[in-house]
Amino acid sequence: MNKFTRIGFILAAAGSAVGLGNIWKFPYITGEFGGGAFVIVYLLAIVFVGLGVFIAESLIGQTGESDVATSFVKMSNSKNPNWKFAGFMILAGLLILSFYSVVLGWILNYVVSSFSSLPTEASAAGATFGALTKDIGTQLFYHTLIAGTVIFIVLKGIKDGIEKVNLILMPLLAIILFGLLLYSISLDSFSKAVSFMFVPDWSKIDEHALLAALGQAFFTLSLATGTMITYSASLPKDANFVKTSMSVALIDTMVALISGLIIFTFLFEAGSPSAAGPGLVFISLPVIFSGWGFLGQFIAISFFVALVFAGITSAVSMIEPSLLFFIERFKMTRQKATIIAGSTFYSLGIIALLSMSDSWGETLTFFGKNAFDWMDFISSSILMPLGALLTCVFIGFYVDKKILEEKFLQHTSIIVFNVWYSLVKYFIPIAVIILFINKLGLI
Ligand code: TRP
C-alpha cells in the first residue's frame, strides 16, 4: 500500500479533523453555552476523551495496515474474524458526507454570491438562506460540484489525491485564517472576544453543555467512523502514533479557538449577540460583512473560501474508509469502489436536499424528522457512539494488554500508557454510554 509521509499524514488527518465543525459549529455552540466555561469543558473533552480514542484508532490502523474491518481482525491477533463487523463504522462517514456535501454546496453558493452583493439586514439574510435551503435546482447544482470534486480527488488515491490536496489546501487555509485573525486583532472588540472565550461563566454549564462538548470532541476529530483508522493504515510503520495524534488534536483545537476569536470579534464589533445559533455563518456574518463595504466583501469571500477548503479536506476523509474497505475486502479497483460509494452519498445527498423543499418535504419526512435530519441523527447519535464504544471495548477488554503496552513503550513512557489505557477502558466508555442514552432521548 502507498504510505503517507509522516508530515503528509499529519496534514491529511488535520485536514480531516479541521472542517465545518471547527469554523462553524464550534463557535456557534460556544456562543450558545456562554463562552469561556464551555471552552474549558470542550478542551477537557478533547484531551480526556477525544485524544484517547484518536490514539486508539491510530494504533489500530497503523497495526492493521488495512481497511477498518481487516485492521480490527489483525489487531485481535487474527484470533477472531468476527471483529470484521466493526467495519459497519464506514457507513457513518458516507452518511455524514451525504448532507455535509449539501452544506458545503451552500457555502460554495455563498462564495459565488459574495462577489455580487451581501445582505444588509438580518431579515433579508434569513430570507435568502431560507430560500436557498428550499431551492432544489441551486442546491443540486452545488451539491453536484462538491461531490464531483470529492470523487475526482479520491479517484487519484491516497498519495496523489488526498495527500496532495491537503498539501495545497491546508497551508492556504492557514494563510486565510491567519489573515482574518490579524484583522480581528486590529479591531476594538478583539479583547472582548478574548474575555468571552477565556473567562469562564459557569452559569450556563449544565448537562447539555457537557454532552455537546463530548459530541463535538468526537465530531471535530473525525472519530468513530473509521476515518482515522483508515488514514493511519497509511501512517509509516515507525512513526510515533502518540505524537502524531497529539499534533493533529492540537492543530484541530487551535483552528477551533482561532475561528472562535475571529467570529466573536466580528459579532461584538457589530453589536450582535454571541448566541447566533446555526444561522451564524449564513445569516449573522454576511450582514456584518456587508456593513464593511468593499473590505467586507473581500473578507466574506476569504471566509467562505476558507470554509470550502476546510470542508473539502474533511469530505474526502469521509469516503476513504468505504473505498479502502471495498478495495481490500472485495478486491475492487479504486475506480469501481469510488463509483459505488460516490453514487451512494451523491444520491443520499439529493434525498437530503429534496427533504427540505416544499414539494418533497412531506414525502421525505418520517416520524416528524426529514431525511436530512435522519441522516444526521443516525450517523452522529447512533452509529458514532456505537463505533466509539466498540473501539474502546475492543482495546480495553479484548486486545492483549501486553501487546498494547509494547507498542506504546516503543515511543512513550509507561505512565502515558497507563493513563491512556485506563481512560480507554473505563472513563471513555462510560462517558459515551451516557452520551448515547441521552442522544436517544432516554434521559
Ligand atoms: N471533523 C470534521 C469537521 O469538524 C468532520 C469530519 C470529517 C468527520 N470526517 C469525519 C466527522 C468523520 C465525523 C467522522 O468538520
Short mmCIF file of C-alpha atoms and ligand atoms in Angstrom, two decimals:
data_model
loop_
_atom_site.label_atom_id
_atom_site.label_comp_id
_atom_site.label_asym_id
_atom_site.label_seq_id
_atom_site.Cartn_x
_atom_site.Cartn_y
_atom_site.Cartn_z
CA MET A 1 0.00 0.00 0.00
CA ASN A 2 1.09 3.55 -0.76
CA LYS A 3 2.03 5.24 2.53
CA PHE A 4 1.81 8.88 3.53
CA THR A 5 4.94 10.68 4.60
CA ARG A 6 4.78 11.48 8.32
CA ILE A 7 4.05 15.12 7.64
CA GLY A 8 1.63 14.11 4.89
CA PHE A 9 -0.27 12.06 7.44
CA ILE A 10 -0.43 14.90 9.94
CA LEU A 11 -1.68 17.28 7.25
CA ALA A 12 -4.24 14.83 5.90
CA ALA A 13 -5.51 13.86 9.36
CA ALA A 14 -5.62 17.52 10.37
CA GLY A 15 -7.37 18.24 7.07
CA SER A 16 -9.98 15.68 8.02
CA ALA A 17 -10.36 16.99 11.54
CA VAL A 18 -10.47 20.67 10.64
CA GLY A 19 -13.77 21.31 8.92
CA LEU A 20 -17.15 22.94 9.31
CA GLY A 21 -17.09 21.53 12.83
CA ASN A 22 -14.29 23.92 13.78
CA ILE A 23 -15.10 27.09 11.89
CA TRP A 24 -18.89 26.98 12.08
CA LYS A 25 -20.15 24.59 14.75
CA PHE A 26 -17.60 25.19 17.49
CA PRO A 27 -18.15 28.98 17.55
CA TYR A 28 -21.92 28.70 17.48
CA ILE A 29 -22.20 26.16 20.28
CA THR A 30 -19.62 28.09 22.30
CA GLY A 31 -21.84 31.15 21.82
CA GLU A 32 -24.92 29.26 22.92
CA PHE A 33 -23.29 27.93 26.06
CA GLY A 34 -21.94 31.29 27.11
CA GLY A 35 -18.25 31.20 26.13
CA GLY A 36 -15.31 30.60 28.48
CA ALA A 37 -16.67 27.84 30.68
CA PHE A 38 -17.80 25.85 27.67
CA VAL A 39 -14.36 26.25 26.09
CA ILE A 40 -12.79 24.71 29.22
CA VAL A 41 -15.24 21.79 29.18
CA TYR A 42 -14.57 21.33 25.48
CA LEU A 43 -10.78 21.29 25.99
CA LEU A 44 -11.17 18.67 28.70
CA ALA A 45 -13.36 16.57 26.37
CA ILE A 46 -10.70 16.79 23.65
CA VAL A 47 -7.84 15.78 25.96
CA PHE A 48 -9.51 13.09 28.06
CA VAL A 49 -11.95 11.61 25.58
CA GLY A 50 -11.21 12.62 22.00
CA LEU A 51 -7.45 12.20 22.12
CA GLY A 52 -7.77 8.83 23.88
CA VAL A 53 -9.99 7.44 21.13
CA PHE A 54 -7.87 9.10 18.46
CA ILE A 55 -4.74 7.31 19.70
CA ALA A 56 -6.65 4.02 19.87
CA GLU A 57 -7.85 4.38 16.29
CA SER A 58 -4.45 5.39 15.05
CA LEU A 59 -2.88 2.36 16.74
CA ILE A 60 -5.46 0.00 15.22
CA GLY A 61 -4.87 1.47 11.77
CA GLN A 62 -1.10 1.53 11.97
CA THR A 63 -1.02 -2.07 13.21
CA GLY A 64 -3.61 -3.37 10.76
CA GLU A 65 -2.35 -1.50 7.68
CA SER A 66 -5.69 -2.20 6.06
CA ASP A 67 -9.37 -1.21 5.94
CA VAL A 68 -11.36 -0.84 9.17
CA ALA A 69 -12.71 -4.40 9.22
CA THR A 70 -9.39 -6.09 8.40
CA SER A 71 -7.48 -3.84 10.80
CA PHE A 72 -9.73 -4.84 13.71
CA VAL A 73 -9.24 -8.52 12.88
CA LYS A 74 -5.46 -8.12 12.63
CA MET A 75 -5.31 -6.16 15.87
CA SER A 76 -7.15 -9.06 17.56
CA ASN A 77 -4.09 -11.10 16.50
CA SER A 78 -6.28 -12.61 13.82
CA LYS A 79 -7.92 -14.65 16.59
CA ASN A 80 -11.47 -13.64 15.92
CA PRO A 81 -12.70 -12.93 12.37
CA ASN A 82 -15.97 -11.59 13.74
CA TRP A 83 -14.28 -8.30 14.59
CA LYS A 84 -14.76 -7.61 10.89
CA PHE A 85 -18.24 -6.40 11.81
CA ALA A 86 -16.57 -3.30 13.26
CA GLY A 87 -16.45 -2.36 9.59
CA PHE A 88 -20.01 -1.02 9.99
CA MET A 89 -18.36 2.25 11.02
CA ILE A 90 -17.67 3.16 7.40
CA LEU A 91 -21.41 3.73 6.93
CA ALA A 92 -21.36 6.70 9.30
CA GLY A 93 -18.79 8.52 7.15
CA LEU A 94 -20.83 8.01 3.98
CA LEU A 95 -23.99 9.15 5.70
CA ILE A 96 -22.35 12.28 7.11
CA LEU A 97 -20.82 13.01 3.72
CA SER A 98 -24.29 12.93 2.11
CA PHE A 99 -25.53 16.00 3.94
CA TYR A 100 -22.07 17.54 4.51
CA SER A 101 -21.77 17.82 0.73
CA VAL A 102 -25.11 19.64 0.56
CA VAL A 103 -23.99 22.07 3.29
CA LEU A 104 -20.64 22.62 1.55
CA GLY A 105 -22.69 23.37 -1.54
CA TRP A 106 -24.50 26.14 0.36
CA ILE A 107 -21.13 27.59 1.30
CA LEU A 108 -19.84 27.44 -2.26
CA ASN A 109 -23.01 29.26 -3.27
CA TYR A 110 -22.16 31.93 -0.67
CA VAL A 111 -18.66 32.29 -2.13
CA VAL A 112 -20.19 33.00 -5.52
CA SER A 113 -22.93 35.32 -4.31
CA SER A 114 -20.48 37.29 -2.11
CA PHE A 115 -18.89 38.53 -5.33
CA SER A 116 -22.05 40.37 -6.32
CA SER A 117 -23.66 41.54 -3.09
CA LEU A 118 -24.22 40.84 0.59
CA PRO A 119 -27.49 41.19 2.52
CA THR A 120 -27.65 44.39 4.57
CA GLU A 121 -30.26 43.26 7.09
CA ALA A 122 -30.78 40.13 9.17
CA SER A 123 -34.32 39.64 7.88
CA ALA A 124 -33.17 39.72 4.26
CA ALA A 125 -30.22 37.44 5.06
CA GLY A 126 -32.53 34.99 6.82
CA ALA A 127 -34.92 35.01 3.88
CA THR A 128 -32.10 34.41 1.39
CA PHE A 129 -30.78 31.50 3.40
CA GLY A 130 -34.27 30.05 3.92
CA ALA A 131 -34.95 30.27 0.20
CA LEU A 132 -31.65 28.52 -0.62
CA THR A 133 -32.49 25.51 1.57
CA LYS A 134 -35.72 25.10 -0.38
CA ASP A 135 -34.30 25.73 -3.82
CA ILE A 136 -33.83 22.29 -5.39
CA GLY A 137 -32.07 23.42 -8.56
CA THR A 138 -29.39 25.58 -6.94
CA GLN A 139 -28.65 23.06 -4.19
CA LEU A 140 -28.47 20.24 -6.71
CA PHE A 141 -26.03 22.23 -8.81
CA TYR A 142 -23.66 22.96 -5.92
CA HIS A 143 -24.02 19.52 -4.34
CA THR A 144 -23.00 18.08 -7.72
CA LEU A 145 -19.96 20.36 -7.90
CA ILE A 146 -18.80 19.40 -4.42
CA ALA A 147 -19.49 15.69 -4.90
CA GLY A 148 -17.68 15.78 -8.25
CA THR A 149 -14.64 17.43 -6.64
CA VAL A 150 -14.53 14.89 -3.80
CA ILE A 151 -14.83 11.99 -6.23
CA PHE A 152 -12.17 13.44 -8.51
CA ILE A 153 -9.72 13.72 -5.60
CA VAL A 154 -10.23 10.26 -4.11
CA LEU A 155 -10.05 8.59 -7.53
CA LYS A 156 -6.37 9.53 -7.53
CA GLY A 157 -5.71 7.64 -4.32
CA ILE A 158 -4.05 8.38 -1.00
CA LYS A 159 -0.75 9.86 -2.23
CA ASP A 160 -1.63 11.60 -5.49
CA GLY A 161 -5.11 12.62 -4.43
CA ILE A 162 -5.64 13.06 -0.70
CA GLU A 163 -2.08 13.90 0.39
CA LYS A 164 -1.54 16.33 -2.47
CA VAL A 165 -4.80 18.19 -1.96
CA ASN A 166 -4.08 18.57 1.74
CA LEU A 167 -0.56 19.73 0.99
CA ILE A 168 -2.06 22.60 -1.02
CA LEU A 169 -5.31 23.42 0.76
CA MET A 170 -4.14 23.25 4.38
CA PRO A 171 -1.44 25.94 4.01
CA LEU A 172 -3.92 28.12 2.09
CA LEU A 173 -6.46 27.65 4.85
CA ALA A 174 -3.82 28.59 7.44
CA ILE A 175 -2.96 31.76 5.50
CA ILE A 176 -6.60 32.88 5.24
CA LEU A 177 -7.29 32.19 8.91
CA PHE A 178 -4.11 33.97 9.93
CA GLY A 179 -5.09 36.99 7.85
CA LEU A 180 -8.57 37.06 9.37
CA LEU A 181 -7.06 36.71 12.84
CA LEU A 182 -4.72 39.67 12.23
CA TYR A 183 -7.65 41.74 11.05
CA SER A 184 -9.68 40.84 14.15
CA ILE A 185 -6.76 41.74 16.39
CA SER A 186 -6.81 45.20 14.83
CA LEU A 187 -10.45 45.70 15.83
CA ASP A 188 -11.54 47.12 19.21
CA SER A 189 -13.74 44.17 20.05
CA PHE A 190 -10.90 41.65 19.97
CA SER A 191 -10.25 41.98 23.69
CA LYS A 192 -13.95 41.44 24.34
CA ALA A 193 -13.83 38.27 22.26
CA VAL A 194 -10.80 37.07 24.22
CA SER A 195 -12.54 37.53 27.54
CA PHE A 196 -15.73 35.99 26.22
CA MET A 197 -13.83 32.88 25.19
CA PHE A 198 -11.39 32.56 28.05
CA VAL A 199 -13.06 33.98 31.15
CA PRO A 200 -15.42 31.27 32.39
CA ASP A 201 -19.01 31.96 33.32
CA TRP A 202 -20.19 28.69 34.82
CA SER A 203 -23.87 29.64 34.99
CA LYS A 204 -24.66 28.30 31.52
CA ILE A 205 -22.94 24.96 32.04
CA ASP A 206 -25.34 22.11 32.60
CA GLU A 207 -25.51 18.51 31.40
CA HIS A 208 -26.47 19.73 27.90
CA ALA A 209 -23.23 21.67 27.69
CA LEU A 210 -21.20 18.64 28.82
CA LEU A 211 -22.85 16.40 26.26
CA ALA A 212 -22.49 18.98 23.48
CA ALA A 213 -18.77 19.27 24.26
CA LEU A 214 -18.39 15.50 24.21
CA GLY A 215 -20.25 15.08 20.92
CA GLN A 216 -18.27 17.91 19.40
CA ALA A 217 -14.97 16.32 20.50
CA PHE A 218 -15.85 13.18 18.54
CA PHE A 219 -17.11 15.04 15.50
CA THR A 220 -14.29 17.52 15.24
CA LEU A 221 -11.60 14.83 15.49
CA SER A 222 -13.41 12.72 12.84
CA LEU A 223 -13.65 9.77 15.23
CA ALA A 224 -15.74 6.61 15.30
CA THR A 225 -16.34 6.45 11.56
CA GLY A 226 -13.22 4.61 10.52
CA THR A 227 -11.60 7.76 9.14
CA MET A 228 -8.61 7.84 11.46
CA ILE A 229 -8.18 4.05 11.34
CA THR A 230 -8.14 4.24 7.55
CA TYR A 231 -5.72 7.17 7.39
CA SER A 232 -3.46 5.55 9.98
CA ALA A 233 -3.27 2.43 7.83
CA SER A 234 -1.06 4.62 5.63
CA LEU A 235 0.95 6.02 8.54
CA PRO A 236 4.59 4.90 8.21
CA LYS A 237 5.26 1.84 10.39
CA ASP A 238 7.89 3.52 12.53
CA ALA A 239 6.00 6.79 13.12
CA ASN A 240 5.20 7.67 16.72
CA PHE A 241 1.40 7.30 16.69
CA VAL A 242 1.01 9.01 20.07
CA LYS A 243 2.89 12.09 18.94
CA THR A 244 1.17 12.35 15.55
CA SER A 245 -2.22 12.01 17.26
CA MET A 246 -1.33 14.80 19.65
CA SER A 247 -0.19 17.04 16.80
CA VAL A 248 -3.46 16.54 14.94
CA ALA A 249 -5.57 17.20 18.04
CA LEU A 250 -3.52 20.31 18.75
CA ILE A 251 -3.91 21.71 15.23
CA ASP A 252 -7.64 20.97 15.32
CA THR A 253 -8.05 22.72 18.66
CA MET A 254 -6.01 25.74 17.59
CA VAL A 255 -8.16 26.19 14.50
CA ALA A 256 -11.36 25.96 16.56
CA LEU A 257 -10.11 28.54 19.06
CA ILE A 258 -8.82 30.90 16.37
CA SER A 259 -12.09 30.64 14.45
CA GLY A 260 -13.94 31.42 17.65
CA LEU A 261 -11.80 34.50 18.30
CA ILE A 262 -12.31 35.78 14.75
CA ILE A 263 -16.05 35.21 14.71
CA PHE A 264 -16.76 36.63 18.18
CA THR A 265 -14.68 39.71 17.37
CA PHE A 266 -16.81 40.25 14.27
CA LEU A 267 -20.07 39.65 16.15
CA PHE A 268 -19.15 42.02 19.01
CA GLU A 269 -17.85 44.64 16.60
CA ALA A 270 -21.29 44.75 15.01
CA GLY A 271 -23.06 44.64 18.35
CA SER A 272 -24.65 41.28 17.51
CA PRO A 273 -25.49 38.70 20.18
CA SER A 274 -22.93 35.93 20.77
CA ALA A 275 -25.54 33.19 20.55
CA ALA A 276 -26.31 33.35 16.84
CA GLY A 277 -27.13 29.63 16.54
CA PRO A 278 -26.68 27.65 13.34
CA GLY A 279 -27.56 30.77 11.31
CA LEU A 280 -24.24 32.26 12.40
CA VAL A 281 -22.36 31.67 9.17
CA PHE A 282 -25.27 32.07 6.76
CA ILE A 283 -27.17 34.95 8.34
CA SER A 284 -25.29 36.89 11.04
CA LEU A 285 -21.86 37.11 9.42
CA PRO A 286 -22.95 38.14 5.89
CA VAL A 287 -24.87 41.09 7.36
CA ILE A 288 -21.81 42.17 9.35
CA PHE A 289 -19.56 41.87 6.29
CA SER A 290 -21.96 43.95 4.20
CA GLY A 291 -21.58 46.82 6.68
CA TRP A 292 -17.84 46.95 5.92
CA GLY A 293 -18.20 47.81 2.25
CA PHE A 294 -15.61 46.57 -0.19
CA LEU A 295 -13.31 45.26 2.54
CA GLY A 296 -16.27 43.33 3.95
CA GLN A 297 -16.89 41.73 0.61
CA PHE A 298 -13.25 40.66 0.42
CA ILE A 299 -13.44 39.23 3.94
CA ALA A 300 -16.69 37.43 3.13
CA ILE A 301 -15.15 35.77 0.10
CA SER A 302 -11.99 34.77 2.01
CA PHE A 303 -14.02 33.42 4.90
CA PHE A 304 -16.32 31.28 2.76
CA VAL A 305 -13.37 30.06 0.67
CA ALA A 306 -11.65 29.01 3.91
CA LEU A 307 -14.77 27.07 4.87
CA VAL A 308 -14.87 25.34 1.49
CA PHE A 309 -11.18 24.36 1.73
CA ALA A 310 -11.61 23.06 5.26
CA GLY A 311 -14.74 21.19 4.23
CA ILE A 312 -13.30 19.55 1.12
CA THR A 313 -10.37 18.03 3.02
CA SER A 314 -12.86 16.68 5.57
CA ALA A 315 -15.21 15.37 2.90
CA VAL A 316 -12.55 13.24 1.21
CA SER A 317 -11.80 11.64 4.57
CA MET A 318 -15.42 10.57 4.98
CA ILE A 319 -15.48 8.49 1.80
CA GLU A 320 -11.98 6.98 2.01
CA PRO A 321 -12.88 4.34 4.66
CA SER A 322 -15.53 2.90 2.31
CA LEU A 323 -13.13 2.89 -0.62
CA LEU A 324 -10.38 1.07 1.24
CA PHE A 325 -12.96 -1.38 2.57
CA PHE A 326 -14.22 -2.22 -0.93
CA ILE A 327 -10.71 -2.36 -2.35
CA GLU A 328 -9.26 -4.62 0.33
CA ARG A 329 -12.17 -6.89 1.12
CA PHE A 330 -13.86 -7.18 -2.26
CA LYS A 331 -10.73 -6.75 -4.36
CA MET A 332 -12.37 -3.93 -6.28
CA THR A 333 -10.45 -1.39 -8.28
CA ARG A 334 -10.38 2.12 -6.79
CA GLN A 335 -12.49 3.27 -9.75
CA LYS A 336 -15.23 0.76 -9.09
CA ALA A 337 -15.18 1.39 -5.33
CA THR A 338 -15.45 5.13 -5.97
CA ILE A 339 -18.37 4.70 -8.35
CA ILE A 340 -20.28 2.68 -5.75
CA ALA A 341 -19.51 4.83 -2.69
CA GLY A 342 -19.71 8.05 -4.69
CA SER A 343 -23.10 7.36 -6.22
CA THR A 344 -24.39 6.27 -2.79
CA PHE A 345 -23.54 9.50 -1.00
CA TYR A 346 -24.44 11.63 -4.01
CA SER A 347 -27.94 10.09 -4.18
CA LEU A 348 -28.45 10.28 -0.43
CA GLY A 349 -27.42 13.94 -0.61
CA ILE A 350 -30.12 14.55 -3.21
CA ILE A 351 -32.66 12.91 -0.94
CA ALA A 352 -31.43 15.13 1.93
CA LEU A 353 -31.83 18.32 -0.06
CA LEU A 354 -35.20 17.29 -1.51
CA SER A 355 -36.45 16.61 2.01
CA MET A 356 -36.17 20.32 2.83
CA SER A 357 -38.13 21.51 -0.19
CA ASP A 358 -41.83 22.34 -0.28
CA SER A 359 -42.65 19.85 -3.00
CA TRP A 360 -40.90 16.83 -1.46
CA GLY A 361 -40.73 17.75 2.21
CA GLU A 362 -43.79 15.83 3.26
CA THR A 363 -42.95 12.66 1.31
CA LEU A 364 -39.45 12.61 2.76
CA THR A 365 -40.38 13.24 6.37
CA PHE A 366 -40.68 10.22 8.64
CA PHE A 367 -41.82 10.31 12.26
CA GLY A 368 -41.55 14.09 12.33
CA LYS A 369 -37.93 14.25 11.04
CA ASN A 370 -36.98 14.92 7.45
CA ALA A 371 -34.41 12.79 5.62
CA PHE A 372 -31.65 15.38 6.15
CA ASP A 373 -32.13 15.30 9.93
CA TRP A 374 -32.44 11.49 9.93
CA MET A 375 -29.04 11.15 8.27
CA ASP A 376 -27.55 13.43 10.88
CA PHE A 377 -29.33 11.59 13.69
CA ILE A 378 -28.44 8.07 12.55
CA SER A 379 -24.79 8.94 11.99
CA SER A 380 -23.96 11.13 14.96
CA SER A 381 -26.44 9.81 17.53
CA ILE A 382 -26.39 6.09 16.76
CA LEU A 383 -23.50 4.93 14.57
CA MET A 384 -20.79 7.16 16.05
CA PRO A 385 -21.46 6.35 19.73
CA LEU A 386 -21.65 2.64 18.84
CA GLY A 387 -18.40 2.87 16.88
CA ALA A 388 -16.62 4.66 19.73
CA LEU A 389 -17.92 2.18 22.28
CA LEU A 390 -16.90 -0.81 20.22
CA THR A 391 -13.39 0.60 19.73
CA CYS A 392 -12.95 1.17 23.47
CA VAL A 393 -14.31 -2.24 24.46
CA PHE A 394 -12.13 -3.89 21.84
CA ILE A 395 -8.96 -2.18 23.06
CA GLY A 396 -9.80 -2.26 26.76
CA PHE A 397 -11.23 -5.76 27.12
CA TYR A 398 -10.26 -7.84 24.13
CA VAL A 399 -6.79 -6.97 22.85
CA ASP A 400 -3.97 -8.36 24.97
CA LYS A 401 -2.72 -5.58 27.25
CA LYS A 402 0.90 -6.75 26.75
CA ILE A 403 0.70 -6.11 23.01
CA LEU A 404 -0.61 -2.59 23.54
CA GLU A 405 1.98 -1.85 26.17
CA GLU A 406 4.76 -2.97 23.88
CA LYS A 407 3.58 -0.68 21.08
CA PHE A 408 3.45 2.29 23.45
CA LEU A 409 6.82 1.64 25.01
CA GLN A 410 8.50 1.96 21.63
CA HIS A 411 7.56 5.63 21.75
CA THR A 412 6.44 6.76 25.21
CA SER A 413 6.80 6.09 28.91
CA ILE A 414 4.75 3.59 30.90
CA ILE A 415 2.88 6.43 32.62
CA VAL A 416 1.48 7.67 29.33
CA PHE A 417 0.40 4.14 28.53
CA ASN A 418 -1.29 3.59 31.88
CA VAL A 419 -3.21 6.85 31.75
CA TRP A 420 -4.37 6.19 28.18
CA TYR A 421 -5.30 2.59 28.98
CA SER A 422 -7.48 3.48 31.97
CA LEU A 423 -9.17 6.25 30.02
CA VAL A 424 -9.99 3.96 27.11
CA LYS A 425 -11.02 1.05 29.29
CA TYR A 426 -13.18 2.79 31.90
CA PHE A 427 -13.70 6.53 31.63
CA ILE A 428 -14.41 6.97 27.91
CA PRO A 429 -16.89 4.07 27.53
CA ILE A 430 -18.90 5.37 30.46
CA ALA A 431 -18.92 8.89 29.02
CA VAL A 432 -20.00 7.52 25.63
CA ILE A 433 -22.78 5.40 27.14
CA ILE A 434 -24.18 8.45 28.92
CA LEU A 435 -23.96 10.45 25.68
CA PHE A 436 -25.64 7.65 23.75
CA ILE A 437 -28.54 7.25 26.16
CA ASN A 438 -29.04 10.97 26.12
CA LYS A 439 -28.92 11.23 22.33
CA LEU A 440 -31.59 8.58 22.06
CA GLY A 441 -33.74 10.76 24.30
CA LEU A 442 -33.94 8.17 27.06
CA ILE A 443 -32.87 10.60 29.77
N1 TRP B 1 -14.05 16.70 11.61
C1 TRP B 1 -14.77 17.31 10.54
C2 TRP B 1 -15.29 18.66 10.99
O1 TRP B 1 -15.01 19.08 12.09
C3 TRP B 1 -15.88 16.47 10.04
C4 TRP B 1 -15.48 15.10 9.71
C5 TRP B 1 -14.59 14.69 8.76
C6 TRP B 1 -15.94 13.95 10.28
N2 TRP B 1 -14.51 13.33 8.74
C7 TRP B 1 -15.34 12.86 9.65
C8 TRP B 1 -16.82 13.79 11.28
C9 TRP B 1 -15.59 11.61 10.05
C10 TRP B 1 -17.08 12.53 11.69
C11 TRP B 1 -16.47 11.46 11.08
O2 TRP B 1 -16.00 19.31 10.25
#
